[in-house]
Amino acid sequence: MAKIPSPSVALVVGVTGMVGLSLAEALKMPNAVGGPWKVYGTARSKPNWFPSSIVDQFISFDASDLDDTINNVSPISDEVTHVFWLAIQVRKNEEATIFINSVMLKNVLHVLKSSARSSLRHVTLQTGTKHYMGPIFDPSHGNQLVAHKSPFHEDMPRLPYPNLYYALEDILASYTPSFSYSVHRSSIIIGASSRSVYNALLCLAVYANICKHQGFPFRYPGNRYTWEHFSDASDARLLAKQQIWAAVSEKAKNQAFNCTNGDVFTGKGLWEVLCKVFNVEFVPFDEKEQFDLVEMMKENALVWDRIVEEHGLLKTEMEDMVTGFNAIIAILNLEFQLVSSMTKSRDFGFFGYADTFKSIEMWERRLQDMKIIP
């Protein structure tokens, strides 16, 4: 007897990132909304720590290469009902970043939609609050940006700057009504991976462990404003839940949703928790003590290499974390509160939340279990 195909087949592009890991785990839960799910996880390669049991098949390919995409995605193009787009490549400026990521998304959608028996129903797009701030991580634009006033709402108009997230949203919109889509705008993502470009918790753990090893103070690399004012964050598990909910909810089709934990914290409160979690001494903020965190980390790259070797950790390169450290500096030196409204999400029927400080503690343990940090 022929096997009955699974009604929901997910292609998770970027499955080895923070949200990708949480999403694959959530999709394979027995009570997953819209399930049971067959899950294809994709990335350019599979790291040693990745648990193979959370995907039905892992596919390695380079989405920026059309031939490679055709060779690897075509065999499943008739099956895939849902795409979860979590992949990102960062280039030297926003324009170059837009180009490479647009090529990647277009290549995958082209292959899936070229099939005469395409089953694709929905595409989920992971973006972030850069939607409301502009390309804050691009030095060529950073000093010229005027962000929206927070709290950020999904219906705020686009800003007059190049923005990766606008470009990707436009690509998806161009395919309607052949499939529906949803957009999920995170704040600072808290999760576990050795891969994610903007992996704040991993970068801060590396910084704290170097400070412990060298006897340096674990100083706050931000300004007084963020030390005293509110920000929010997004647990990777919460993002996964919202994305799965939107993927199967009729009401959520072709909508954008903020996705944050629902609580807020000051820079001081965050630093106190990080000091407890990383077991380092709390150092009060002193704006007279200016320092360059990125240069400090570059200068101590060999120290991190020694820590990795001493503890038998997965090898991670300091140069691969520079983008993450630059992002931390940008966020912790904002002059406005990084806070997004979750009202629309609740109005549409998603009521998830997370305790940010408990999230930090849990994901720090997960990074340790994965042998990524000591």
Short mmCIF file of C-alpha atoms in Angstrom, two decimals:
data_model
loop_
_atom_site.label_atom_id
_atom_site.label_comp_id
_atom_site.label_asym_id
_atom_site.label_seq_id
_atom_site.Cartn_x
_atom_site.Cartn_y
_atom_site.Cartn_z
CA MET A 1 0.00 0.00 0.00
CA ALA A 2 1.33 3.45 -0.90
CA LYS A 3 2.40 5.59 2.01
CA ILE A 4 0.03 8.47 2.73
CA PRO A 5 2.01 11.72 2.48
CA SER A 6 2.29 13.93 5.54
CA PRO A 7 -0.19 16.81 5.30
CA SER A 8 2.37 19.33 6.55
CA VAL A 9 5.90 19.31 5.16
CA ALA A 10 8.29 22.01 6.35
CA LEU A 11 11.46 23.22 4.68
CA VAL A 12 13.43 25.04 7.38
CA VAL A 13 16.07 27.13 5.63
CA GLY A 14 18.72 28.04 8.19
CA VAL A 15 17.94 25.20 10.59
CA THR A 16 21.31 25.44 12.40
CA GLY A 17 20.67 28.97 13.64
CA MET A 18 19.12 29.94 16.96
CA VAL A 19 15.53 30.04 15.73
CA GLY A 20 16.07 27.18 13.28
CA LEU A 21 17.03 24.83 16.09
CA SER A 22 14.02 25.83 18.21
CA LEU A 23 11.69 25.66 15.24
CA ALA A 24 12.72 22.14 14.21
CA GLU A 25 12.33 20.97 17.81
CA ALA A 26 8.89 22.58 18.06
CA LEU A 27 7.68 21.14 14.74
CA LYS A 28 8.55 17.60 15.84
CA MET A 29 6.64 17.88 19.11
CA PRO A 30 3.62 15.51 19.22
CA ASN A 31 1.27 18.43 19.93
CA ALA A 32 2.70 20.81 17.28
CA VAL A 33 0.01 22.98 15.70
CA GLY A 34 -0.76 21.79 12.17
CA GLY A 35 1.09 18.52 12.71
CA PRO A 36 2.28 15.92 12.31
CA TRP A 37 5.08 17.68 10.44
CA LYS A 38 7.67 16.18 8.16
CA VAL A 39 10.73 18.41 8.51
CA TYR A 40 13.50 19.02 6.01
CA GLY A 41 16.26 21.06 7.65
CA THR A 42 18.74 22.91 5.47
CA ALA A 43 22.00 24.77 5.91
CA ARG A 44 25.30 24.98 4.07
CA SER A 45 26.69 22.32 6.41
CA LYS A 46 25.72 20.41 9.56
CA PRO A 47 27.67 21.17 12.77
CA ASN A 48 28.59 18.35 15.17
CA TRP A 49 26.25 19.60 17.87
CA PHE A 50 23.13 19.56 15.68
CA PRO A 51 20.68 16.83 16.84
CA SER A 52 19.77 14.84 13.72
CA SER A 53 16.66 13.45 15.42
CA ILE A 54 14.78 16.77 15.12
CA VAL A 55 14.62 16.64 11.32
CA ASP A 56 13.49 13.89 8.98
CA GLN A 57 16.29 14.80 6.58
CA PHE A 58 19.14 17.30 6.65
CA ILE A 59 20.00 18.85 3.28
CA SER A 60 23.25 20.75 2.78
CA PHE A 61 23.28 23.27 -0.05
CA ASP A 62 24.17 26.87 -0.90
CA ALA A 63 20.99 28.81 -1.63
CA SER A 64 22.98 31.55 -3.38
CA ASP A 65 23.92 29.01 -6.07
CA LEU A 66 20.92 28.26 -8.31
CA ASP A 67 22.36 25.01 -9.67
CA ASP A 68 23.10 23.75 -6.16
CA THR A 69 19.60 24.76 -5.07
CA ILE A 70 18.01 22.96 -8.03
CA ASN A 71 20.00 19.79 -7.39
CA ASN A 72 19.08 19.63 -3.71
CA VAL A 73 15.60 21.14 -3.47
CA SER A 74 14.01 19.83 -6.68
CA PRO A 75 13.67 16.25 -5.34
CA ILE A 76 11.38 17.52 -2.54
CA SER A 77 9.65 20.34 -4.43
CA ASP A 78 6.39 18.39 -4.79
CA GLU A 79 6.26 17.68 -1.05
CA VAL A 80 7.02 20.98 0.67
CA THR A 81 3.92 22.77 1.94
CA HIS A 82 5.61 25.35 4.18
CA VAL A 83 8.90 27.22 4.00
CA PHE A 84 10.37 28.73 7.16
CA TRP A 85 12.98 31.27 6.01
CA LEU A 86 15.53 31.88 8.77
CA ALA A 87 18.70 32.15 6.69
CA ILE A 88 20.79 35.31 6.49
CA GLN A 89 24.15 36.25 5.09
CA VAL A 90 25.69 39.58 6.08
CA ARG A 91 27.92 41.53 3.71
CA LYS A 92 29.98 44.73 4.00
CA ASN A 93 26.98 47.04 3.53
CA GLU A 94 23.20 46.88 3.44
CA GLU A 95 22.99 46.98 -0.35
CA ALA A 96 25.28 43.97 -0.73
CA THR A 97 23.39 42.16 2.04
CA ILE A 98 20.10 42.81 0.24
CA PHE A 99 21.52 41.44 -3.01
CA ILE A 100 22.85 38.12 -1.70
CA ASN A 101 19.83 37.35 0.51
CA SER A 102 17.38 38.25 -2.25
CA VAL A 103 19.16 35.85 -4.59
CA MET A 104 18.94 33.09 -1.97
CA LEU A 105 15.22 33.51 -1.35
CA LYS A 106 14.41 33.83 -5.05
CA ASN A 107 16.39 30.69 -5.87
CA VAL A 108 14.56 28.52 -3.36
CA LEU A 109 11.12 29.86 -4.27
CA HIS A 110 11.89 29.46 -7.98
CA VAL A 111 12.71 25.78 -7.53
CA LEU A 112 9.67 25.09 -5.36
CA LYS A 113 7.22 26.94 -7.60
CA SER A 114 8.68 25.52 -10.84
CA SER A 115 7.31 22.11 -9.99
CA ALA A 116 4.10 21.33 -11.85
CA ARG A 117 2.83 19.66 -8.67
CA SER A 118 4.02 22.30 -6.20
CA SER A 119 2.33 21.94 -2.81
CA LEU A 120 3.68 25.19 -1.36
CA ARG A 121 1.02 26.94 0.71
CA HIS A 122 2.84 29.32 3.04
CA VAL A 123 6.23 31.00 3.54
CA THR A 124 7.31 32.28 6.95
CA LEU A 125 9.90 35.07 6.98
CA GLN A 126 12.07 35.84 10.01
CA THR A 127 13.10 39.51 10.17
CA GLY A 128 13.54 41.94 13.06
CA THR A 129 13.21 45.40 14.54
CA LYS A 130 15.72 46.76 12.04
CA HIS A 131 12.50 47.17 10.06
CA TYR A 132 11.72 50.16 12.32
CA MET A 133 15.25 51.48 12.77
CA GLY A 134 16.92 51.17 9.36
CA PRO A 135 20.28 49.52 8.64
CA ILE A 136 21.83 50.32 12.03
CA PHE A 137 24.62 47.75 11.60
CA ASP A 138 25.88 49.35 8.37
CA PRO A 139 28.51 52.03 9.19
CA SER A 140 27.81 53.86 5.94
CA HIS A 141 24.21 54.51 7.05
CA GLY A 142 24.37 54.30 10.85
CA ASN A 143 24.98 57.98 11.59
CA GLN A 144 22.23 59.22 9.25
CA LEU A 145 19.33 57.12 10.50
CA VAL A 146 16.19 58.45 12.13
CA ALA A 147 14.23 55.56 13.61
CA HIS A 148 10.53 55.37 14.41
CA LYS A 149 9.55 56.24 17.96
CA SER A 150 9.07 53.21 20.17
CA PRO A 151 7.13 51.17 21.03
CA PHE A 152 7.26 49.84 17.47
CA HIS A 153 3.99 48.89 15.76
CA GLU A 154 3.64 46.72 12.67
CA ASP A 155 1.73 49.38 10.69
CA MET A 156 4.49 51.97 10.91
CA PRO A 157 5.52 53.13 7.39
CA ARG A 158 8.80 52.07 5.85
CA LEU A 159 11.81 54.28 6.42
CA PRO A 160 13.61 55.91 3.46
CA TYR A 161 16.72 53.74 3.73
CA PRO A 162 17.81 50.50 2.05
CA ASN A 163 16.64 47.61 4.21
CA LEU A 164 17.04 43.87 3.72
CA TYR A 165 13.73 43.17 5.39
CA TYR A 166 11.77 45.38 3.00
CA ALA A 167 13.34 43.62 0.02
CA LEU A 168 12.51 40.12 1.30
CA GLU A 169 8.94 41.09 2.17
CA ASP A 170 8.47 42.46 -1.36
CA ILE A 171 9.69 39.20 -2.89
CA LEU A 172 7.10 37.22 -0.94
CA ALA A 173 4.33 39.69 -1.71
CA SER A 174 5.08 39.35 -5.43
CA TYR A 175 4.06 35.67 -5.28
CA THR A 176 0.61 36.18 -3.79
CA PRO A 177 -1.96 34.74 -4.15
CA SER A 178 -0.08 31.58 -5.22
CA PHE A 179 0.90 31.15 -1.56
CA SER A 180 0.41 33.09 1.66
CA TYR A 181 3.16 34.41 3.87
CA SER A 182 3.80 35.83 7.34
CA VAL A 183 6.56 38.08 8.64
CA HIS A 184 7.97 37.82 12.16
CA ARG A 185 9.90 40.77 13.56
CA SER A 186 12.06 39.82 16.53
CA SER A 187 14.03 41.92 18.95
CA ILE A 188 17.37 40.68 20.37
CA ILE A 189 17.13 36.91 19.88
CA ILE A 190 18.10 34.66 22.78
CA GLY A 191 18.90 31.09 21.75
CA ALA A 192 21.67 28.58 21.18
CA SER A 193 23.82 28.01 18.11
CA SER A 194 27.41 28.30 17.00
CA ARG A 195 26.19 29.63 13.67
CA SER A 196 23.85 32.60 14.01
CA VAL A 197 25.32 35.89 12.81
CA TYR A 198 23.66 38.02 15.49
CA ASN A 199 24.11 35.66 18.44
CA ALA A 200 24.19 38.05 21.39
CA LEU A 201 24.25 35.44 24.17
CA LEU A 202 27.15 33.52 22.64
CA CYS A 203 29.16 36.72 22.10
CA LEU A 204 28.52 37.90 25.66
CA ALA A 205 29.47 34.46 27.00
CA VAL A 206 32.75 34.59 25.08
CA TYR A 207 33.40 38.10 26.42
CA ALA A 208 32.66 37.02 30.02
CA ASN A 209 34.85 33.91 29.82
CA ILE A 210 37.77 35.89 28.42
CA CYS A 211 37.36 38.39 31.27
CA LYS A 212 37.40 35.56 33.82
CA HIS A 213 40.41 33.91 32.21
CA GLN A 214 42.41 37.15 32.01
CA GLY A 215 41.20 38.85 35.18
CA PHE A 216 39.53 41.70 33.24
CA PRO A 217 36.45 43.52 34.53
CA PHE A 218 33.25 42.54 32.70
CA ARG A 219 32.28 46.07 31.69
CA TYR A 220 29.07 47.21 30.03
CA PRO A 221 29.86 48.14 26.40
CA GLY A 222 26.89 50.50 26.06
CA ASN A 223 25.85 54.01 27.04
CA ARG A 224 24.06 55.46 30.04
CA TYR A 225 20.77 55.68 28.17
CA THR A 226 20.44 51.93 27.61
CA TRP A 227 21.83 51.26 31.09
CA GLU A 228 18.88 53.14 32.56
CA HIS A 229 16.12 52.63 29.98
CA PHE A 230 14.09 49.71 28.68
CA SER A 231 14.75 47.16 25.96
CA ASP A 232 13.10 43.87 25.09
CA ALA A 233 14.20 40.51 23.67
CA SER A 234 12.86 37.44 21.85
CA ASP A 235 13.30 33.86 23.05
CA ALA A 236 13.97 31.58 20.06
CA ARG A 237 11.32 29.15 21.34
CA LEU A 238 8.69 31.90 21.37
CA LEU A 239 9.59 32.87 17.81
CA ALA A 240 9.20 29.24 16.77
CA LYS A 241 5.76 29.02 18.37
CA GLN A 242 4.54 32.21 16.73
CA GLN A 243 5.84 31.16 13.33
CA ILE A 244 4.13 27.77 13.47
CA TRP A 245 0.89 29.39 14.67
CA ALA A 246 0.93 31.91 11.81
CA ALA A 247 1.83 29.23 9.25
CA VAL A 248 -1.47 27.39 9.84
CA SER A 249 -3.75 30.24 10.94
CA GLU A 250 -6.12 31.61 8.30
CA LYS A 251 -6.31 34.93 10.12
CA ALA A 252 -2.54 35.41 10.09
CA LYS A 253 -2.08 35.06 6.34
CA ASN A 254 -0.12 37.86 4.66
CA GLN A 255 0.44 39.64 7.96
CA ALA A 256 3.48 40.94 9.83
CA PHE A 257 3.84 40.39 13.57
CA ASN A 258 6.25 41.64 16.18
CA CYS A 259 7.50 38.83 18.38
CA THR A 260 9.05 39.72 21.72
CA ASN A 261 8.91 38.08 25.13
CA GLY A 262 6.39 40.55 26.55
CA ASP A 263 8.61 41.90 29.33
CA VAL A 264 11.23 44.65 29.39
CA PHE A 265 14.53 45.22 31.18
CA THR A 266 17.14 47.91 31.67
CA GLY A 267 20.76 47.51 30.67
CA LYS A 268 21.65 47.45 34.35
CA GLY A 269 19.17 44.66 35.05
CA LEU A 270 20.46 42.68 32.09
CA TRP A 271 24.08 43.08 33.21
CA GLU A 272 23.28 41.93 36.75
CA VAL A 273 21.69 38.75 35.37
CA LEU A 274 24.56 38.11 32.96
CA CYS A 275 27.09 38.49 35.78
CA LYS A 276 25.18 35.93 37.84
CA VAL A 277 24.82 33.51 34.92
CA PHE A 278 28.45 33.80 33.80
CA ASN A 279 29.78 33.92 37.39
CA VAL A 280 31.67 37.19 37.01
CA GLU A 281 31.77 40.21 39.30
CA PHE A 282 29.23 42.95 38.60
CA VAL A 283 30.89 46.22 37.63
CA PRO A 284 28.68 49.34 37.78
CA PHE A 285 28.49 51.40 34.61
CA ASP A 286 31.03 54.21 34.39
CA GLU A 287 30.80 56.34 31.25
CA LYS A 288 34.32 57.63 31.88
CA GLU A 289 35.67 54.15 31.13
CA GLN A 290 35.33 54.04 27.35
CA PHE A 291 36.59 50.92 25.58
CA ASP A 292 36.29 49.19 22.21
CA LEU A 293 34.75 45.75 22.77
CA VAL A 294 35.42 44.57 19.21
CA GLU A 295 39.11 45.45 19.37
CA MET A 296 39.36 43.89 22.82
CA MET A 297 37.91 40.64 21.50
CA LYS A 298 40.17 40.65 18.44
CA GLU A 299 43.21 41.15 20.66
CA ASN A 300 42.12 38.18 22.80
CA ALA A 301 41.25 35.78 19.99
CA LEU A 302 44.10 33.46 20.98
CA VAL A 303 42.87 33.53 24.59
CA TRP A 304 39.49 32.25 23.39
CA ASP A 305 41.25 29.56 21.36
CA ARG A 306 43.02 28.42 24.54
CA ILE A 307 39.75 28.39 26.51
CA VAL A 308 38.14 26.27 23.77
CA GLU A 309 41.05 23.83 23.84
CA GLU A 310 41.24 23.63 27.64
CA HIS A 311 37.53 22.81 27.93
CA GLY A 312 37.27 20.58 24.88
CA LEU A 313 34.72 22.86 23.23
CA LEU A 314 33.48 23.04 19.67
CA LYS A 315 35.92 25.26 17.82
CA THR A 316 34.48 28.72 17.20
CA GLU A 317 36.49 31.47 15.56
CA MET A 318 36.60 34.97 17.00
CA GLU A 319 36.58 36.48 13.50
CA ASP A 320 33.20 34.83 12.87
CA MET A 321 31.76 36.63 15.91
CA VAL A 322 32.87 40.17 15.01
CA THR A 323 29.55 40.93 13.32
CA GLY A 324 27.75 39.84 16.48
CA PHE A 325 29.93 42.02 18.71
CA ASN A 326 29.36 45.02 16.43
CA ALA A 327 25.61 44.43 16.67
CA ILE A 328 25.77 44.32 20.48
CA ILE A 329 27.60 47.64 20.55
CA ALA A 330 25.04 49.21 18.20
CA ILE A 331 22.07 48.00 20.26
CA LEU A 332 23.55 48.92 23.65
CA ASN A 333 24.39 52.43 22.44
CA LEU A 334 20.95 53.39 21.13
CA GLU A 335 19.40 56.65 22.29
CA PHE A 336 15.85 55.32 22.34
CA GLN A 337 14.07 52.41 23.99
CA LEU A 338 14.17 49.20 21.94
CA VAL A 339 10.62 48.09 22.66
CA SER A 340 8.00 46.59 20.33
CA SER A 341 4.25 46.30 20.85
CA MET A 342 2.74 42.80 20.95
CA THR A 343 -0.85 44.07 20.73
CA LYS A 344 -1.43 43.02 17.10
CA SER A 345 -0.15 39.51 17.78
CA ARG A 346 -2.56 39.15 20.69
CA ASP A 347 -5.45 40.63 18.71
CA PHE A 348 -4.89 37.96 16.04
CA GLY A 349 -4.84 35.14 18.58
CA PHE A 350 -1.23 34.50 19.63
CA PHE A 351 -0.69 34.89 23.37
CA GLY A 352 2.80 33.45 23.88
CA TYR A 353 5.30 35.05 26.21
CA ALA A 354 8.61 34.31 27.93
CA ASP A 355 10.58 35.50 30.95
CA THR A 356 13.71 37.04 29.45
CA PHE A 357 16.00 36.49 32.43
CA LYS A 358 14.91 32.86 32.77
CA SER A 359 15.48 32.48 29.04
CA ILE A 360 19.05 33.69 29.42
CA GLU A 361 19.71 31.16 32.18
CA MET A 362 18.19 28.29 30.20
CA TRP A 363 19.97 29.05 26.93
CA GLU A 364 23.31 29.52 28.69
CA ARG A 365 22.96 25.97 30.04
CA ARG A 366 22.03 24.77 26.57
CA LEU A 367 25.16 26.36 25.07
CA GLN A 368 27.18 24.53 27.75
CA ASP A 369 25.46 21.22 27.00
CA MET A 370 26.24 21.72 23.31
CA LYS A 371 29.93 22.22 24.26
CA ILE A 372 29.98 25.67 22.70
CA ILE A 373 30.88 27.57 25.89
CA PRO A 374 32.51 26.42 29.20
#
